Amino acid sequence: MTEITGKKKLPAAVERFILHWGDMGDQWGVNRSVSQIHGLLYLAEAPMTAEDIADTLGMARSNVSNSLKELLAWNLIRRVPILGDRRDHYEAETDIWEVAARIAARRKERELDPAITALRACVSDAADDPTINPVASKRLKEMLAFTELADHWFMQMLKVPRPRLVALMRLGEKIANLLPLGKAK
């Protein structure tokens, strides 16, 4: 049993956000509890203990503990010492740009990097295999090129200073409108 019935009352907007953040995380392949705890800590005005989190969200303490370990591994929260209290307290990174960058970097590490490794091996194996259909070989090369381009773009975006990145994002539609219409071949 992972749920506990006696949870603390949260303001409606905070509860709605935490539930929605949990749903979004679930859709992205992140455990719902992990996402809900992150949402709570993100909105919290002060660091919280695991017990506070469990009481507030009505979760089992063991579930909270495991979820905190995952959030620490993603570098989305940190332990914060509180004078006179021996318990661990946690707070979330609240700079949303930093949160997005850390999530994107972790997803790249877990998804994009292994995909590139696998695609490179497939392209190499296909080049050495005379039985491979030329269409399959061409499509593998195209997928590898696309994935490497996405990886290169991501790495470039990490180096862009935040004010310039914000400006670039705001200019996105205007830049797209300057490009010629039609499908490039």
mmCIF file of C-alpha atoms in Angstrom:
data_model
loop_
_atom_site.group_PDB
_atom_site.id
_atom_site.type_symbol
_atom_site.label_atom_id
_atom_site.label_comp_id
_atom_site.label_asym_id
_atom_site.label_seq_id
_atom_site.Cartn_x
_atom_site.Cartn_y
_atom_site.Cartn_z
ATOM 1 C CA MET A 1 0.000 0.000 0.000
ATOM 2 C CA THR A 2 1.558 3.274 -1.089
ATOM 3 C CA GLU A 3 -1.186 5.753 -0.265
ATOM 4 C CA ILE A 4 -2.113 7.067 3.161
ATOM 5 C CA THR A 5 -5.499 8.612 3.820
ATOM 6 C CA GLY A 6 -4.669 11.501 6.193
ATOM 7 C CA LYS A 7 -3.048 14.124 3.984
ATOM 8 C CA LYS A 8 -2.708 17.834 4.678
ATOM 9 C CA LYS A 9 -5.013 20.247 2.862
ATOM 10 C CA LEU A 10 -3.343 22.185 0.068
ATOM 11 C CA PRO A 11 -4.690 25.253 -1.721
ATOM 12 C CA ALA A 12 -6.684 24.191 -4.795
ATOM 13 C CA ALA A 13 -4.241 25.706 -7.304
ATOM 14 C CA VAL A 14 -1.267 23.999 -5.628
ATOM 15 C CA GLU A 15 -3.050 20.642 -5.534
ATOM 16 C CA ARG A 16 -4.089 21.026 -9.182
ATOM 17 C CA PHE A 17 -0.496 21.791 -10.186
ATOM 18 C CA ILE A 18 0.924 18.845 -8.230
ATOM 19 C CA LEU A 19 -1.620 16.446 -9.746
ATOM 20 C CA HIS A 20 -1.008 17.807 -13.257
ATOM 21 C CA TRP A 21 2.789 17.674 -12.816
ATOM 22 C CA GLY A 22 2.389 14.061 -11.695
ATOM 23 C CA ASP A 23 0.305 13.255 -14.785
ATOM 24 C CA MET A 24 2.832 14.922 -17.085
ATOM 25 C CA GLY A 25 5.693 13.014 -15.500
ATOM 26 C CA ASP A 26 3.735 9.787 -15.858
ATOM 27 C CA GLN A 27 3.257 10.474 -19.583
ATOM 28 C CA TRP A 28 7.006 11.138 -19.954
ATOM 29 C CA GLY A 29 7.879 7.834 -18.284
ATOM 30 C CA VAL A 30 8.632 9.257 -14.827
ATOM 31 C CA ASN A 31 6.911 7.722 -11.819
ATOM 32 C CA ARG A 32 3.848 9.786 -10.862
ATOM 33 C CA SER A 33 4.901 9.981 -7.193
ATOM 34 C CA VAL A 34 8.332 11.292 -8.166
ATOM 35 C CA SER A 35 6.733 14.015 -10.271
ATOM 36 C CA GLN A 36 4.201 14.940 -7.601
ATOM 37 C CA ILE A 37 6.930 15.265 -4.974
ATOM 38 C CA HIS A 38 8.933 17.436 -7.348
ATOM 39 C CA GLY A 39 5.854 19.596 -7.953
ATOM 40 C CA LEU A 40 5.289 19.990 -4.210
ATOM 41 C CA LEU A 41 8.909 20.913 -3.518
ATOM 42 C CA TYR A 42 8.967 23.290 -6.475
ATOM 43 C CA LEU A 43 6.057 25.274 -5.004
ATOM 44 C CA ALA A 44 7.094 24.926 -1.343
ATOM 45 C CA GLU A 45 8.138 28.139 0.366
ATOM 46 C CA ALA A 46 10.589 26.309 2.659
ATOM 47 C CA PRO A 47 12.542 23.045 2.604
ATOM 48 C CA MET A 48 10.524 19.986 3.625
ATOM 49 C CA THR A 49 11.376 16.722 5.358
ATOM 50 C CA ALA A 50 10.385 13.371 3.922
ATOM 51 C CA GLU A 51 7.796 13.104 6.700
ATOM 52 C CA ASP A 52 6.314 16.504 5.749
ATOM 53 C CA ILE A 53 6.120 15.393 2.128
ATOM 54 C CA ALA A 54 4.511 12.065 3.017
ATOM 55 C CA ASP A 55 1.941 13.794 5.240
ATOM 56 C CA THR A 56 1.178 16.511 2.693
ATOM 57 C CA LEU A 57 0.735 14.183 -0.278
ATOM 58 C CA GLY A 58 -0.712 11.236 1.614
ATOM 59 C CA MET A 59 2.053 8.905 0.436
ATOM 60 C CA ALA A 60 3.839 6.107 2.234
ATOM 61 C CA ARG A 61 7.167 7.181 3.722
ATOM 62 C CA SER A 62 9.010 4.446 1.777
ATOM 63 C CA ASN A 63 7.549 5.736 -1.504
ATOM 64 C CA VAL A 64 8.659 9.269 -0.634
ATOM 65 C CA SER A 65 12.148 8.059 0.277
ATOM 66 C CA ASN A 66 12.605 6.216 -3.028
ATOM 67 C CA SER A 67 11.197 9.162 -4.971
ATOM 68 C CA LEU A 68 13.562 11.590 -3.246
ATOM 69 C CA LYS A 69 16.515 9.393 -4.226
ATOM 70 C CA GLU A 70 15.418 9.554 -7.860
ATOM 71 C CA LEU A 71 14.947 13.338 -7.746
ATOM 72 C CA LEU A 72 18.408 13.703 -6.194
ATOM 73 C CA ALA A 73 19.854 11.571 -9.003
ATOM 74 C CA TRP A 74 18.184 13.849 -11.572
ATOM 75 C CA ASN A 75 19.698 16.820 -9.689
ATOM 76 C CA LEU A 76 16.257 18.433 -9.457
ATOM 77 C CA ILE A 77 16.290 18.684 -5.655
ATOM 78 C CA ARG A 78 18.976 19.022 -3.010
ATOM 79 C CA ARG A 79 19.380 18.290 0.681
ATOM 80 C CA VAL A 80 19.386 21.411 2.804
ATOM 81 C CA PRO A 81 20.705 21.501 6.376
ATOM 82 C CA ILE A 82 18.471 23.203 8.927
ATOM 83 C CA LEU A 83 20.143 24.431 12.116
ATOM 84 C CA GLY A 84 18.989 22.438 15.147
ATOM 85 C CA ASP A 85 17.249 19.697 13.102
ATOM 86 C CA ARG A 86 19.046 16.422 12.357
ATOM 87 C CA ARG A 87 16.523 15.318 9.731
ATOM 88 C CA ASP A 88 17.173 15.742 6.031
ATOM 89 C CA HIS A 89 15.273 18.616 4.447
ATOM 90 C CA TYR A 90 14.771 18.949 0.707
ATOM 91 C CA GLU A 91 14.179 21.812 -1.665
ATOM 92 C CA ALA A 92 13.730 21.906 -5.413
ATOM 93 C CA GLU A 93 15.671 23.876 -7.951
ATOM 94 C CA THR A 94 13.297 26.771 -8.638
ATOM 95 C CA ASP A 95 14.983 28.290 -11.685
ATOM 96 C CA ILE A 96 12.657 26.861 -14.340
ATOM 97 C CA TRP A 97 15.306 27.254 -17.056
ATOM 98 C CA GLU A 98 17.713 25.204 -14.977
ATOM 99 C CA VAL A 99 14.994 22.609 -14.271
ATOM 100 C CA ALA A 100 14.246 22.293 -17.985
ATOM 101 C CA ALA A 101 17.965 22.019 -18.847
ATOM 102 C CA ARG A 102 18.541 19.314 -16.224
ATOM 103 C CA ILE A 103 15.513 17.306 -17.342
ATOM 104 C CA ALA A 104 16.540 17.625 -20.990
ATOM 105 C CA ALA A 105 20.144 16.632 -20.207
ATOM 106 C CA ARG A 106 19.007 13.583 -18.247
ATOM 107 C CA ARG A 107 16.604 12.533 -21.005
ATOM 108 C CA LYS A 108 19.372 12.976 -23.587
ATOM 109 C CA GLU A 109 21.645 10.798 -21.461
ATOM 110 C CA ARG A 110 18.986 8.091 -21.018
ATOM 111 C CA GLU A 111 17.398 8.161 -24.477
ATOM 112 C CA LEU A 112 19.316 10.002 -27.177
ATOM 113 C CA ASP A 113 22.861 8.837 -26.355
ATOM 114 C CA PRO A 114 21.945 5.108 -26.372
ATOM 115 C CA ALA A 115 19.936 5.627 -29.584
ATOM 116 C CA ILE A 116 22.966 7.162 -31.312
ATOM 117 C CA THR A 117 25.182 4.298 -30.134
ATOM 118 C CA ALA A 118 22.673 1.713 -31.391
ATOM 119 C CA LEU A 119 22.159 3.489 -34.714
ATOM 120 C CA ARG A 120 25.896 3.767 -35.332
ATOM 121 C CA ALA A 121 26.243 0.033 -34.716
ATOM 122 C CA CYS A 122 23.315 -0.681 -37.059
ATOM 123 C CA VAL A 123 24.764 1.496 -39.823
ATOM 124 C CA SER A 124 28.161 -0.159 -39.403
ATOM 125 C CA ASP A 125 26.648 -3.655 -39.426
ATOM 126 C CA ALA A 126 24.546 -2.778 -42.466
ATOM 127 C CA ALA A 127 27.620 -1.566 -44.356
ATOM 128 C CA ASP A 128 29.305 -4.933 -43.785
ATOM 129 C CA ASP A 129 26.261 -7.049 -44.645
ATOM 130 C CA PRO A 130 25.660 -7.684 -48.363
ATOM 131 C CA THR A 131 22.163 -9.014 -47.629
ATOM 132 C CA ILE A 132 20.922 -5.657 -46.285
ATOM 133 C CA ASN A 133 18.366 -4.008 -48.516
ATOM 134 C CA PRO A 134 19.706 -0.646 -49.809
ATOM 135 C CA VAL A 135 16.472 1.036 -48.688
ATOM 136 C CA ALA A 136 16.948 -0.183 -45.120
ATOM 137 C CA SER A 137 20.604 0.885 -45.155
ATOM 138 C CA LYS A 138 19.700 4.364 -46.475
ATOM 139 C CA ARG A 139 16.970 4.823 -43.854
ATOM 140 C CA LEU A 140 19.292 3.769 -41.043
ATOM 141 C CA LYS A 141 21.846 6.361 -42.217
ATOM 142 C CA GLU A 142 19.122 9.033 -42.427
ATOM 143 C CA MET A 143 17.884 8.240 -38.932
ATOM 144 C CA LEU A 144 21.430 8.344 -37.572
ATOM 145 C CA ALA A 145 22.090 11.682 -39.305
ATOM 146 C CA PHE A 146 18.860 13.134 -37.891
ATOM 147 C CA THR A 147 19.579 11.872 -34.373
ATOM 148 C CA GLU A 148 23.145 13.177 -34.460
ATOM 149 C CA LEU A 149 21.879 16.553 -35.723
ATOM 150 C CA ALA A 150 19.359 16.737 -32.859
ATOM 151 C CA ASP A 151 22.126 15.831 -30.413
ATOM 152 C CA HIS A 152 24.450 18.482 -31.866
ATOM 153 C CA TRP A 153 21.677 21.114 -31.704
ATOM 154 C CA PHE A 154 20.951 20.229 -28.086
ATOM 155 C CA MET A 155 24.616 20.558 -27.134
ATOM 156 C CA GLN A 156 24.770 23.950 -28.882
ATOM 157 C CA MET A 157 21.683 25.182 -27.032
ATOM 158 C CA LEU A 158 23.283 24.288 -23.693
ATOM 159 C CA LYS A 159 26.104 26.737 -24.483
ATOM 160 C CA VAL A 160 23.875 29.664 -25.472
ATOM 161 C CA PRO A 161 23.645 32.262 -22.670
ATOM 162 C CA ARG A 162 20.131 32.364 -21.232
ATOM 163 C CA PRO A 163 19.222 35.900 -22.413
ATOM 164 C CA ARG A 164 20.182 34.939 -25.956
ATOM 165 C CA LEU A 165 18.319 31.640 -25.692
ATOM 166 C CA VAL A 166 15.173 33.486 -24.576
ATOM 167 C CA ALA A 167 15.552 35.902 -27.493
ATOM 168 C CA LEU A 168 16.117 32.993 -29.879
ATOM 169 C CA MET A 169 12.993 31.237 -28.653
ATOM 170 C CA ARG A 170 10.949 34.422 -29.033
ATOM 171 C CA LEU A 171 12.300 34.892 -32.545
ATOM 172 C CA GLY A 172 11.521 31.313 -33.533
ATOM 173 C CA GLU A 173 8.305 32.015 -35.449
ATOM 174 C CA LYS A 174 9.728 35.131 -37.092
ATOM 175 C CA ILE A 175 12.816 33.202 -38.243
ATOM 176 C CA ALA A 176 10.654 30.347 -39.541
ATOM 177 C CA ASN A 177 8.589 32.873 -41.534
ATOM 178 C CA LEU A 178 11.765 34.148 -43.226
ATOM 179 C CA LEU A 179 12.625 30.699 -44.543
ATOM 180 C CA PRO A 180 11.346 29.721 -47.978
ATOM 181 C CA LEU A 181 8.110 27.744 -47.966
ATOM 182 C CA GLY A 182 7.816 24.288 -49.362
ATOM 183 C CA LYS A 183 9.368 20.966 -48.560
ATOM 184 C CA ALA A 184 13.136 20.740 -48.951
ATOM 185 C CA LYS A 185 14.457 17.646 -50.662
#
